[in-house]
PDB file of C-alpha atoms in Angstrom:
ATOM      1  CA  ARG Z1153      72.378 -75.207-205.639  1.00  0.00           C
ATOM      2  CA  LEU Z1154      74.381 -77.936-204.240  1.00  0.00           C
ATOM      3  CA  SER Z1155      73.078 -80.797-201.764  1.00  0.00           C
ATOM      4  CA  ILE Z1156      74.318 -84.083-200.636  1.00  0.00           C
ATOM      5  CA  ALA Z1157      73.315 -86.875-202.346  1.00  0.00           C
ATOM      6  CA  GLU Z1158      70.800 -88.835-200.777  1.00  0.00           C
ATOM      7  CA  ASP Z1159      72.159 -92.175-201.855  1.00  0.00           C
ATOM      8  CA  GLY Z1160      75.849 -90.804-202.382  1.00  0.00           C
ATOM      9  CA  PRO Z1161      78.841 -92.742-200.917  1.00  0.00           C
ATOM     10  CA  VAL Z1162      79.687 -93.594-197.510  1.00  0.00           C
ATOM     11  CA  ALA Z1163      82.724 -94.681-194.922  1.00  0.00           C
ATOM     12  CA  LEU Z1164      82.800 -97.698-193.265  1.00  0.00           C
ATOM     13  CA  ALA Z1165      83.134 -96.526-189.967  1.00  0.00           C
ATOM     14  CA  ALA Z1166      84.538 -99.100-186.770  1.00  0.00           C
ATOM     15  CA  GLN Z1167      84.377 -98.587-182.945  1.00  0.00           C
ATOM     16  CA  VAL Z1168      85.949-100.908-180.651  1.00  0.00           C
ATOM     17  CA  HIS Z1169      85.637-100.683-176.492  1.00  0.00           C
ATOM     18  CA  ALA Z1170      85.497-102.407-173.453  1.00  0.00           C
ATOM     19  CA  ASP Z1171      81.807-103.988-173.458  1.00  0.00           C
ATOM     20  CA  GLY Z1172      81.598-104.714-177.614  1.00  0.00           C
ATOM     21  CA  PHE Z1173      82.113-103.380-180.872  1.00  0.00           C
ATOM     22  CA  ARG Z1174      80.064-101.659-183.372  1.00  0.00           C
ATOM     23  CA  ALA Z1175      80.118-100.992-187.495  1.00  0.00           C
ATOM     24  CA  ALA Z1176      78.809 -98.055-189.251  1.00  0.00           C
ATOM     25  CA  LEU Z1177      77.843 -96.536-192.728  1.00  0.00           C
ATOM     26  CA  VAL Z1178      78.618 -92.427-192.526  1.00  0.00           C
ATOM     27  CA  GLY Z1179      77.750 -90.018-195.623  1.00  0.00           C
ATOM     28  CA  LEU Z1180      79.611 -86.699-195.977  1.00  0.00           C
ATOM     29  CA  GLY Z1181      78.816 -84.214-193.213  1.00  0.00           C
ATOM     30  CA  GLY Z1182      78.542 -86.792-190.350  1.00  0.00           C
ATOM     31  CA  ARG Z1183      75.610 -88.100-191.370  1.00  0.00           C
ATOM     32  CA  ILE Z1184      75.063 -92.108-189.897  1.00  0.00           C
ATOM     33  CA  VAL Z1185      73.090 -94.038-193.381  1.00  0.00           C
ATOM     34  CA  ALA Z1186      73.081 -97.308-190.966  1.00  0.00           C
ATOM     35  CA  THR Z1187      74.454 -99.309-188.338  1.00  0.00           C
ATOM     36  CA  ALA Z1188      74.630-103.252-187.609  1.00  0.00           C
ATOM     37  CA  PRO Z1189      73.662-104.580-184.378  1.00  0.00           C
ATOM     38  CA  GLY Z1190      76.474-104.036-181.519  1.00  0.00           C
ATOM     39  CA  CYS Z1191      78.279-107.321-180.889  1.00  0.00           C
ATOM     40  CA  GLU Z1192      78.969-107.268-176.494  1.00  0.00           C
ATOM     41  CA  ALA Z1193      81.816-109.736-176.733  1.00  0.00           C
ATOM     42  CA  VAL Z1194      85.833-108.319-177.660  1.00  0.00           C
ATOM     43  CA  ASP Z1195      88.080-111.537-178.410  1.00  0.00           C
ATOM     44  CA  ALA Z1196      91.508-111.301-176.911  1.00  0.00           C
ATOM     45  CA  ASP Z1197      92.728-111.263-180.274  1.00  0.00           C
ATOM     46  CA  PRO Z1198      92.200-108.208-182.050  1.00  0.00           C
ATOM     47  CA  ALA Z1199      91.950-109.911-185.866  1.00  0.00           C
ATOM     48  CA  LYS Z1200      89.119-111.866-184.930  1.00  0.00           C
ATOM     49  CA  VAL Z1201      87.667-108.803-183.458  1.00  0.00           C
ATOM     50  CA  LEU Z1202      88.549-106.370-186.233  1.00  0.00           C
ATOM     51  CA  GLY Z1203      87.714-109.132-188.906  1.00  0.00           C
ATOM     52  CA  SER Z1204      83.896-109.558-187.339  1.00  0.00           C
ATOM     53  CA  VAL Z1205      83.368-105.786-187.250  1.00  0.00           C
ATOM     54  CA  VAL Z1206      84.576-105.177-190.754  1.00  0.00           C
ATOM     55  CA  ALA Z1207      82.413-108.488-191.931  1.00  0.00           C
ATOM     56  CA  ALA Z1208      79.219-106.349-190.469  1.00  0.00           C
ATOM     57  CA  GLY Z1209      80.587-102.726-192.343  1.00  0.00           C
ATOM     58  CA  ALA Z1210      80.377-104.963-195.610  1.00  0.00           C
ATOM     59  CA  GLU Z1211      77.021-106.586-195.061  1.00  0.00           C
ATOM     60  CA  LEU Z1212      75.498-103.237-194.717  1.00  0.00           C
ATOM     61  CA  LEU Z1213      77.484-102.249-197.878  1.00  0.00           C
ATOM     62  CA  ARG Z1214      75.455-104.816-199.465  1.00  0.00           C
ATOM     63  CA  GLU Z1215      72.481-103.796-198.189  1.00  0.00           C
ATOM     64  CA  THR Z1216      72.292-100.841-198.898  1.00  0.00           C
ATOM     65  CA  GLY Z1217      74.022-101.010-202.259  1.00  0.00           C
ATOM     66  CA  ARG Z1218      76.368 -97.654-201.330  1.00  0.00           C
ATOM     67  CA  ARG Z1219      79.595 -96.995-202.595  1.00  0.00           C
ATOM     68  CA  CYS Z1220      82.762 -97.235-200.054  1.00  0.00           C
ATOM     69  CA  VAL Z1221      85.369 -94.614-199.653  1.00  0.00           C
ATOM     70  CA  GLY Z1222      87.315 -96.519-197.269  1.00  0.00           C
ATOM     71  CA  ALA Z1223      87.762 -97.230-193.869  1.00  0.00           C
ATOM     72  CA  GLY Z1224      88.072 -95.867-190.304  1.00  0.00           C
ATOM     73  CA  LEU Z1225      88.697 -97.359-186.683  1.00  0.00           C
ATOM     74  CA  ALA Z1226      88.059 -95.851-183.035  1.00  0.00           C
ATOM     75  CA  VAL Z1227      89.618 -97.755-180.549  1.00  0.00           C
ATOM     76  CA  PRO Z1228      89.987 -97.583-176.177  1.00  0.00           C
ATOM     77  CA  SER Z1229      93.780 -96.695-176.972  1.00  0.00           C
ATOM     78  CA  ALA Z1230      96.367 -94.492-177.540  1.00  0.00           C
ATOM     79  CA  VAL Z1231      97.505 -94.973-181.195  1.00  0.00           C
ATOM     80  CA  THR Z1232     100.670 -94.433-182.170  1.00  0.00           C
ATOM     81  CA  GLU Z1233     101.779 -92.622-185.341  1.00  0.00           C
ATOM     82  CA  PRO Z1234     102.692 -93.900-188.072  1.00  0.00           C
ATOM     83  CA  GLU Z1235     102.503 -97.180-187.009  1.00  0.00           C
ATOM     84  CA  GLY Z1236      99.399 -97.582-185.610  1.00  0.00           C
ATOM     85  CA  LEU Z1237     100.137 -99.499-182.760  1.00  0.00           C
ATOM     86  CA  ALA Z1238      97.186 -99.625-180.401  1.00  0.00           C
ATOM     87  CA  LEU Z1239     100.132 -98.570-177.350  1.00  0.00           C
ATOM     88  CA  ASN Z1240      97.942 -98.897-173.964  1.00  0.00           C
ATOM     89  CA  PRO Z1241      94.242-100.827-174.741  1.00  0.00           C
ATOM     90  CA  LEU Z1242      93.986-101.379-170.782  1.00  0.00           C
ATOM     91  CA  HIS Z1243      90.531-102.051-171.202  1.00  0.00           C
ATOM     92  CA  LEU Z1244      90.619-105.219-173.768  1.00  0.00           C
ATOM     93  CA  ALA Z1245      92.507-108.382-172.871  1.00  0.00           C
ATOM     94  CA  TRP Z1246      94.541-107.156-176.608  1.00  0.00           C
ATOM     95  CA  PRO Z1247      98.518-107.189-176.097  1.00  0.00           C
ATOM     96  CA  ALA Z1248     100.047-103.710-175.641  1.00  0.00           C
ATOM     97  CA  GLY Z1249     101.436-102.804-178.850  1.00  0.00           C
ATOM     98  CA  ALA Z1250      98.855-104.433-181.033  1.00  0.00           C
ATOM     99  CA  PRO Z1251      99.289-103.424-184.691  1.00  0.00           C
ATOM    100  CA  VAL Z1252      95.394-102.535-185.074  1.00  0.00           C
ATOM    101  CA  ARG Z1253      96.067-100.148-187.940  1.00  0.00           C
ATOM    102  CA  GLU Z1254      98.048-102.682-189.962  1.00  0.00           C
ATOM    103  CA  ILE Z1255      95.243-104.992-188.589  1.00  0.00           C
ATOM    104  CA  PHE Z1256      92.427-103.451-189.479  1.00  0.00           C
ATOM    105  CA  THR Z1257      93.716-102.569-193.422  1.00  0.00           C
ATOM    106  CA  GLU Z1258      94.726-106.346-193.656  1.00  0.00           C
ATOM    107  CA  GLN Z1259      90.822-107.031-192.991  1.00  0.00           C
ATOM    108  CA  VAL Z1260      89.304-104.506-194.926  1.00  0.00           C
ATOM    109  CA  ARG Z1261      91.372-105.609-197.915  1.00  0.00           C
ATOM    110  CA  ALA Z1262      90.247-109.153-197.547  1.00  0.00           C
ATOM    111  CA  ALA Z1263      86.975-108.227-197.212  1.00  0.00           C
ATOM    112  CA  GLY Z1264      87.355-106.806-200.853  1.00  0.00           C
ATOM    113  CA  LEU Z1265      86.389-103.373-199.680  1.00  0.00           C
ATOM    114  CA  PRO Z1266      88.186-100.296-201.670  1.00  0.00           C
ATOM    115  CA  GLY Z1267      89.520 -96.852-200.597  1.00  0.00           C
ATOM    116  CA  PRO Z1268      92.128 -96.263-197.536  1.00  0.00           C
ATOM    117  CA  ALA Z1269      91.991 -97.833-193.544  1.00  0.00           C
ATOM    118  CA  PHE Z1270      92.784 -95.720-190.530  1.00  0.00           C
ATOM    119  CA  ALA Z1271      92.928 -96.077-187.132  1.00  0.00           C
ATOM    120  CA  ALA Z1272      93.004 -94.031-183.844  1.00  0.00           C
ATOM    121  CA  ASN Z1273      92.094 -92.985-180.566  1.00  0.00           C
ATOM    122  CA  ASP Z1274      88.556 -92.866-180.210  1.00  0.00           C
ATOM    123  CA  ILE Z1275      88.248 -89.784-177.572  1.00  0.00           C
ATOM    124  CA  ASN Z1276      90.247 -87.737-180.470  1.00  0.00           C
ATOM    125  CA  LEU Z1277      88.375 -89.251-182.886  1.00  0.00           C
ATOM    126  CA  ALA Z1278      85.104 -88.011-180.517  1.00  0.00           C
ATOM    127  CA  ALA Z1279      86.456 -84.625-180.211  1.00  0.00           C
ATOM    128  CA  LEU Z1280      87.414 -84.288-184.290  1.00  0.00           C
ATOM    129  CA  ALA Z1281      83.584 -85.192-185.295  1.00  0.00           C
ATOM    130  CA  GLU Z1282      82.194 -82.657-182.424  1.00  0.00           C
ATOM    131  CA  HIS Z1283      84.439 -80.383-184.148  1.00  0.00           C
ATOM    132  CA  ARG Z1284      83.326 -80.718-187.152  1.00  0.00           C
ATOM    133  CA  HIS Z1285      79.545 -81.448-186.830  1.00  0.00           C
ATOM    134  CA  GLY Z1286      78.873 -80.780-183.157  1.00  0.00           C
ATOM    135  CA  ALA Z1287      79.372 -79.054-180.069  1.00  0.00           C
ATOM    136  CA  GLY Z1288      82.821 -77.800-180.965  1.00  0.00           C
ATOM    137  CA  ARG Z1289      81.462 -76.147-184.256  1.00  0.00           C
ATOM    138  CA  GLY Z1290      83.292 -72.505-184.509  1.00  0.00           C
ATOM    139  CA  SER Z1291      85.909 -73.288-181.672  1.00  0.00           C
ATOM    140  CA  ARG Z1292      89.107 -72.490-182.240  1.00  0.00           C
ATOM    141  CA  ASP Z1293      90.848 -74.177-179.206  1.00  0.00           C
ATOM    142  CA  LEU Z1294      88.598 -77.124-178.666  1.00  0.00           C
ATOM    143  CA  LEU Z1295      89.508 -79.281-175.382  1.00  0.00           C
ATOM    144  CA  CYS Z1296      87.444 -82.749-175.177  1.00  0.00           C
ATOM    145  CA  VAL Z1297      87.137 -84.961-172.277  1.00  0.00           C
ATOM    146  CA  ALA Z1298      85.329 -87.913-172.058  1.00  0.00           C
ATOM    147  CA  THR Z1299      84.336 -91.329-170.532  1.00  0.00           C
ATOM    148  CA  GLY Z1300      84.577 -94.457-172.512  1.00  0.00           C
ATOM    149  CA  HIS Z1301      82.992 -97.553-171.417  1.00  0.00           C
ATOM    150  CA  ARG Z1302      85.689 -97.579-169.221  1.00  0.00           C
ATOM    151  CA  GLY Z1303      88.481 -95.059-168.375  1.00  0.00           C
ATOM    152  CA  VAL Z1304      88.736 -91.405-169.446  1.00  0.00           C
ATOM    153  CA  GLY Z1305      90.731 -89.877-172.488  1.00  0.00           C
ATOM    154  CA  GLY Z1306      91.136 -86.586-173.569  1.00  0.00           C
ATOM    155  CA  ALA Z1307      91.946 -84.454-177.310  1.00  0.00           C
ATOM    156  CA  LEU Z1308      92.342 -81.001-178.079  1.00  0.00           C
ATOM    157  CA  VAL Z1309      91.972 -79.439-181.351  1.00  0.00           C
ATOM    158  CA  LEU Z1310      94.245 -76.289-182.507  1.00  0.00           C
ATOM    159  CA  ASP Z1311      93.747 -73.794-184.894  1.00  0.00           C
ATOM    160  CA  GLY Z1312      90.846 -76.210-186.348  1.00  0.00           C
ATOM    161  CA  ARG Z1313      93.392 -79.272-186.164  1.00  0.00           C
ATOM    162  CA  LEU Z1314      93.683 -82.176-184.040  1.00  0.00           C
ATOM    163  CA  HIS Z1315      96.562 -82.169-181.643  1.00  0.00           C
ATOM    164  CA  SER Z1316      98.242 -85.550-181.224  1.00  0.00           C
ATOM    165  CA  GLY Z1317     101.814 -84.700-180.443  1.00  0.00           C
ATOM    166  CA  SER Z1318     104.861 -85.829-181.781  1.00  0.00           C
ATOM    167  CA  SER Z1319     103.733 -89.521-181.974  1.00  0.00           C
ATOM    168  CA  GLY Z1320     100.129 -89.867-181.827  1.00  0.00           C
ATOM    169  CA  LEU Z1321     100.358 -89.945-177.917  1.00  0.00           C
ATOM    170  CA  ALA Z1322      98.851 -86.494-176.812  1.00  0.00           C
ATOM    171  CA  LEU Z1323      96.375 -85.698-174.587  1.00  0.00           C
ATOM    172  CA  GLU Z1324      96.042 -88.661-172.046  1.00  0.00           C
ATOM    173  CA  VAL Z1325      94.181 -86.787-169.750  1.00  0.00           C
ATOM    174  CA  GLY Z1326      93.389 -90.341-167.955  1.00  0.00           C
ATOM    175  CA  HIS Z1327      96.362 -90.082-166.128  1.00  0.00           C
ATOM    176  CA  LEU Z1328      95.649 -86.465-164.684  1.00  0.00           C
ATOM    177  CA  ALA Z1329      95.918 -87.343-160.927  1.00  0.00           C
ATOM    178  CA  VAL Z1330      93.019 -85.560-159.235  1.00  0.00           C
ATOM    179  CA  ASN Z1331      93.213 -87.861-155.988  1.00  0.00           C
ATOM    180  CA  PRO Z1332      96.251 -88.078-154.634  1.00  0.00           C
ATOM    181  CA  GLU Z1333      95.512 -91.194-152.026  1.00  0.00           C
ATOM    182  CA  GLY Z1334      92.935 -92.702-154.502  1.00  0.00           C
ATOM    183  CA  ARG Z1335      92.429 -95.510-156.384  1.00  0.00           C
ATOM    184  CA  PRO Z1336      95.664 -97.410-158.049  1.00  0.00           C
ATOM    185  CA  CYS Z1337      95.635 -96.113-161.867  1.00  0.00           C
ATOM    186  CA  HIS Z1338      96.733 -98.787-164.195  1.00  0.00           C
ATOM    187  CA  CYS Z1339      99.281 -96.396-165.012  1.00  0.00           C
ATOM    188  CA  GLY Z1340     101.240 -96.917-161.745  1.00  0.00           C
ATOM    189  CA  SER Z1341      99.905 -93.990-159.998  1.00  0.00           C
ATOM    190  CA  HIS Z1342      97.227 -92.889-157.489  1.00  0.00           C
ATOM    191  CA  GLY Z1343      93.551 -91.084-158.422  1.00  0.00           C
ATOM    192  CA  CYS Z1344      93.678 -90.567-161.838  1.00  0.00           C
ATOM    193  CA  LEU Z1345      91.059 -89.252-163.724  1.00  0.00           C
ATOM    194  CA  ASP Z1346      91.017 -92.669-165.260  1.00  0.00           C
ATOM    195  CA  VAL Z1347      89.624 -94.444-162.223  1.00  0.00           C
ATOM    196  CA  GLU Z1348      88.611 -91.825-160.056  1.00  0.00           C
ATOM    197  CA  THR Z1349      85.589 -90.171-162.628  1.00  0.00           C
ATOM    198  CA  ASP Z1350      84.653 -93.070-164.747  1.00  0.00           C
ATOM    199  CA  PRO Z1351      81.433 -95.301-165.088  1.00  0.00           C
ATOM    200  CA  LEU Z1352      82.686 -97.827-162.208  1.00  0.00           C
ATOM    201  CA  ALA Z1353      83.945 -95.238-160.002  1.00  0.00           C
ATOM    202  CA  LEU Z1354      79.941 -93.450-160.117  1.00  0.00           C
ATOM    203  CA  LEU Z1355      78.852 -97.002-159.157  1.00  0.00           C
ATOM    204  CA  THR Z1356      81.811 -97.649-156.319  1.00  0.00           C
ATOM    205  CA  ALA Z1357      81.149 -94.236-154.818  1.00  0.00           C
ATOM    206  CA  ALA Z1358      77.534 -94.650-155.238  1.00  0.00           C
ATOM    207  CA  GLY Z1359      77.073 -98.222-152.970  1.00  0.00           C
ATOM    208  CA  ARG Z1360      76.345-100.321-156.182  1.00  0.00           C
ATOM    209  CA  ALA Z1361      77.694-103.085-157.341  1.00  0.00           C
ATOM    210  CA  PRO Z1362      78.024-103.300-161.389  1.00  0.00           C
ATOM    211  CA  GLY Z1363      75.789-105.748-163.131  1.00  0.00           C
ATOM    212  CA  PRO Z1364      76.441-108.070-166.326  1.00  0.00           C
ATOM    213  CA  GLU Z1365      73.394-107.013-167.700  1.00  0.00           C
ATOM    214  CA  MET Z1366      74.852-103.605-169.732  1.00  0.00           C
ATOM    215  CA  SER Z1367      77.424-101.585-169.785  1.00  0.00           C
ATOM    216  CA  LEU Z1368      79.027 -99.932-167.079  1.00  0.00           C
ATOM    217  CA  LEU Z1369      78.404 -96.706-168.984  1.00  0.00           C
ATOM    218  CA  LYS Z1370      74.848 -97.187-169.421  1.00  0.00           C
ATOM    219  CA  GLN Z1371      74.555 -98.605-165.518  1.00  0.00           C
ATOM    220  CA  ALA Z1372      76.183 -95.203-164.641  1.00  0.00           C
ATOM    221  CA  ASP Z1373      73.842 -92.838-166.293  1.00  0.00           C
ATOM    222  CA  ASP Z1374      70.732 -95.005-165.982  1.00  0.00           C
ATOM    223  CA  LEU Z1375      71.683 -94.690-162.193  1.00  0.00           C
ATOM    224  CA  ILE Z1376      72.620 -90.980-162.214  1.00  0.00           C
ATOM    225  CA  ARG Z1377      69.076 -90.081-164.338  1.00  0.00           C
ATOM    226  CA  GLY Z1378      66.715 -92.650-162.885  1.00  0.00           C
ATOM    227  CA  GLN Z1379      67.704 -92.276-158.739  1.00  0.00           C
ATOM    228  CA  TYR Z1380      68.975 -89.118-158.648  1.00  0.00           C
ATOM    229  CA  ASP Z1381      67.111 -88.026-155.540  1.00  0.00           C
ATOM    230  CA  ASP Z1382      68.900 -90.912-153.605  1.00  0.00           C
ATOM    231  CA  PRO Z1383      71.467 -89.106-151.145  1.00  0.00           C
ATOM    232  CA  ALA Z1384      74.152 -91.690-152.086  1.00  0.00           C
ATOM    233  CA  VAL Z1385      73.739 -91.123-155.621  1.00  0.00           C
ATOM    234  CA  ARG Z1386      73.580 -87.295-155.068  1.00  0.00           C
ATOM    235  CA  ALA Z1387      76.612 -87.720-152.762  1.00  0.00           C
ATOM    236  CA  ALA Z1388      78.798 -89.910-155.235  1.00  0.00           C
ATOM    237  CA  VAL Z1389      77.617 -87.358-158.740  1.00  0.00           C
ATOM    238  CA  GLU Z1390      79.010 -84.515-156.390  1.00  0.00           C
ATOM    239  CA  VAL Z1391      82.803 -86.247-155.522  1.00  0.00           C
ATOM    240  CA  LEU Z1392      82.644 -87.138-159.357  1.00  0.00           C
ATOM    241  CA  ILE Z1393      81.855 -83.475-160.411  1.00  0.00           C
ATOM    242  CA  ASP Z1394      84.614 -81.840-158.050  1.00  0.00           C
ATOM    243  CA  ARG Z1395      87.291 -84.382-159.091  1.00  0.00           C
ATOM    244  CA  LEU Z1396      86.387 -84.074-162.643  1.00  0.00           C
ATOM    245  CA  GLY Z1397      86.699 -80.051-161.797  1.00  0.00           C
ATOM    246  CA  PHE Z1398      90.268 -80.192-160.631  1.00  0.00           C
ATOM    247  CA  GLY Z1399      90.936 -82.249-163.524  1.00  0.00           C
ATOM    248  CA  LEU Z1400      89.582 -79.582-165.947  1.00  0.00           C
ATOM    249  CA  ALA Z1401      90.829 -76.887-163.834  1.00  0.00           C
ATOM    250  CA  GLY Z1402      94.314 -77.960-164.246  1.00  0.00           C
ATOM    251  CA  LEU Z1403      94.203 -79.088-168.190  1.00  0.00           C
ATOM    252  CA  VAL Z1404      92.235 -75.419-168.701  1.00  0.00           C
ATOM    253  CA  ASN Z1405      95.332 -73.599-166.613  1.00  0.00           C
ATOM    254  CA  ILE Z1406      98.242 -75.393-169.485  1.00  0.00           C
ATOM    255  CA  LEU Z1407      95.804 -75.715-172.398  1.00  0.00           C
ATOM    256  CA  ASN Z1408      93.617 -72.231-172.007  1.00  0.00           C
ATOM    257  CA  PRO Z1409      90.667 -73.399-174.326  1.00  0.00           C
ATOM    258  CA  ASP Z1410      87.917 -71.431-175.874  1.00  0.00           C
ATOM    259  CA  ARG Z1411      85.903 -74.323-175.225  1.00  0.00           C
ATOM    260  CA  ILE Z1412      85.430 -77.735-173.405  1.00  0.00           C
ATOM    261  CA  ILE Z1413      83.062 -80.300-174.418  1.00  0.00           C
ATOM    262  CA  LEU Z1414      82.427 -83.439-172.173  1.00  0.00           C
ATOM    263  CA  GLY Z1415      81.138 -86.758-173.457  1.00  0.00           C
ATOM    264  CA  GLY Z1416      80.125 -90.251-172.080  1.00  0.00           C
ATOM    265  CA  LEU Z1417      79.384 -90.066-168.075  1.00  0.00           C
ATOM    266  CA  HIS Z1418      81.023 -86.738-167.908  1.00  0.00           C
ATOM    267  CA  ARG Z1419      78.043 -85.113-170.208  1.00  0.00           C
ATOM    268  CA  THR Z1420      75.717 -87.056-167.539  1.00  0.00           C
ATOM    269  CA  LEU Z1421      77.973 -84.954-164.688  1.00  0.00           C
ATOM    270  CA  LEU Z1422      77.532 -81.719-166.383  1.00  0.00           C
ATOM    271  CA  GLU Z1423      73.574 -82.441-166.875  1.00  0.00           C
ATOM    272  CA  ALA Z1424      72.847 -83.451-163.448  1.00  0.00           C
ATOM    273  CA  ASP Z1425      74.081 -80.353-162.254  1.00  0.00           C
ATOM    274  CA  PRO Z1426      76.160 -77.873-164.406  1.00  0.00           C
ATOM    275  CA  ASP Z1427      76.685 -74.768-161.969  1.00  0.00           C
ATOM    276  CA  ARG Z1428      78.779 -76.935-159.548  1.00  0.00           C
ATOM    277  CA  LEU Z1429      81.355 -78.112-162.461  1.00  0.00           C
ATOM    278  CA  ARG Z1430      81.651 -74.767-164.156  1.00  0.00           C
ATOM    279  CA  ALA Z1431      82.098 -73.282-160.348  1.00  0.00           C
ATOM    280  CA  VAL Z1432      84.684 -75.835-159.591  1.00  0.00           C
ATOM    281  CA  VAL Z1433      86.678 -75.631-162.797  1.00  0.00           C
ATOM    282  CA  ALA Z1434      86.359 -71.416-162.395  1.00  0.00           C
ATOM    283  CA  ASP Z1435      87.238 -71.552-158.827  1.00  0.00           C
ATOM    284  CA  ARG Z1436      90.235 -73.952-159.707  1.00  0.00           C
ATOM    285  CA  SER Z1437      91.595 -71.827-163.138  1.00  0.00           C
ATOM    286  CA  LEU Z1438      94.254 -69.257-163.062  1.00  0.00           C
ATOM    287  CA  TRP Z1439      91.730 -66.933-164.509  1.00  0.00           C
ATOM    288  CA  GLY Z1440      88.780 -67.650-161.783  1.00  0.00           C
ATOM    289  CA  ARG Z1441      85.173 -66.884-162.883  1.00  0.00           C
ATOM    290  CA  SER Z1442      85.912 -63.638-164.829  1.00  0.00           C
ATOM    291  CA  GLY Z1443      87.731 -65.575-167.618  1.00  0.00           C
ATOM    292  CA  GLY Z1444      85.607 -68.947-167.243  1.00  0.00           C
ATOM    293  CA  VAL Z1445      85.713 -71.084-169.927  1.00  0.00           C
ATOM    294  CA  PRO Z1446      82.562 -72.221-171.537  1.00  0.00           C
ATOM    295  CA  ILE Z1447      81.675 -76.333-170.516  1.00  0.00           C
ATOM    296  CA  LEU Z1448      79.572 -77.753-172.706  1.00  0.00           C
ATOM    297  CA  ALA Z1449      78.065 -81.475-173.449  1.00  0.00           C
ATOM    298  CA  CYS Z1450      78.825 -82.953-176.616  1.00  0.00           C
ATOM    299  CA  THR Z1451      75.827 -83.918-179.029  1.00  0.00           C
ATOM    300  CA  LEU Z1452      76.486 -86.137-181.644  1.00  0.00           C
ATOM    301  CA  ASP Z1453      75.117 -89.995-181.133  1.00  0.00           C
ATOM    302  CA  HIS Z1454      78.197 -92.148-181.683  1.00  0.00           C
ATOM    303  CA  ASN Z1455      80.623 -89.858-182.165  1.00  0.00           C
ATOM    304  CA  SER Z1456      83.450 -91.544-182.199  1.00  0.00           C
ATOM    305  CA  LEU Z1457      82.213 -93.632-185.093  1.00  0.00           C
ATOM    306  CA  VAL Z1458      81.405 -90.358-186.908  1.00  0.00           C
ATOM    307  CA  GLY Z1459      85.225 -89.513-186.366  1.00  0.00           C
ATOM    308  CA  ALA Z1460      86.016 -92.352-187.343  1.00  0.00           C
ATOM    309  CA  ALA Z1461      84.828 -91.535-190.877  1.00  0.00           C
ATOM    310  CA  GLU Z1462      85.941 -88.437-190.697  1.00  0.00           C
ATOM    311  CA  LEU Z1463      89.317 -89.679-191.010  1.00  0.00           C
ATOM    312  CA  ALA Z1464      88.442 -92.055-194.284  1.00  0.00           C
ATOM    313  CA  TRP Z1465      86.860 -88.909-195.520  1.00  0.00           C
ATOM    314  CA  GLN Z1466      89.417 -86.555-195.727  1.00  0.00           C
ATOM    315  CA  PRO Z1467      91.461 -87.989-198.722  1.00  0.00           C
ATOM    316  CA  VAL Z1468      87.614 -87.212-200.623  1.00  0.00           C
ATOM    317  CA  LEU Z1469      87.989 -83.588-199.192  1.00  0.00           C
ATOM    318  CA  ASP Z1470      91.406 -83.459-200.133  1.00  0.00           C
ATOM    319  CA  ASP Z1471      91.405 -84.422-203.647  1.00  0.00           C
ATOM    320  CA  PRO Z1472      87.969 -85.477-204.347  1.00  0.00           C
ATOM    321  CA  LEU Z1473      88.756 -86.026-208.220  1.00  0.00           C
ATOM    322  CA  ALA Z1474      91.750 -88.257-207.186  1.00  0.00           C
ATOM    323  CA  ALA Z1475      90.030 -90.155-204.808  1.00  0.00           C
ATOM    324  CA  LEU Z1476      86.677 -90.915-206.364  1.00  0.00           C
ATOM    325  CA  ALA Z1477      88.410 -91.436-209.851  1.00  0.00           C
TER     326      ALA Z1477
END
């Protein structure tokens, strides 16, 4: 019988988000072997940030003595293909169109790490990881919608493959309008999922001022889990669930997925009142309750990191002898 070696090769996975960045080593099967302490400051210069996260990953490799097969990066932006440009890093101070794949590759090479380097959108990578190792296993047409630390993203796995569109920009669901009279969005519209159902929207709807002591995502999660009996918090949760449900119903009508998985704050909203969210989606979709699509919570911790590692592992899976020679 074959099994995965406990001390086998790993991929370097890196993630950058609005509240910091983190590096990890990930083995086959999505097993996180080691993680570096997260950093809570993101410089306006992508090269500095990516240099720091690669340095943290290189230190993990030295400490563990593991062989590295490559590196993957998850960023909170649409990433063009094949150029690897972060087209709209809205919640970072990075310039639009920053060449993140090129910068990441340069930093990986400067650190003396072997193997190819990749970069992609964080929610795309979360969907990839969940489809292979988490709540999306066995799904053929999987829709993933999730909040980051700020904003909302989406991804679609079709017939077992991540669907990124003609140039990597598919499924920017954060800019689906769910409240035409709502808040102005970065895209120029009003009431998009990005500004109506993210952690800041929850805190604002509940009348809570965001604090500087922790990430907005953690503040919103803690508020729901710790103060759900507060009428203001419960009302805010219901508002966000309804708006999220409107958006999901529209996506169901267009995409007809066989499963929906929710991550970030959306997972917490589902856990808080699953019946309400599922009812809103069923009532607003063309198939109604008789054709309701299963809605599940993402199950992997750090799924964007795991997905970033999957990018680096793919050449090994495609041709092990060539990649590991």
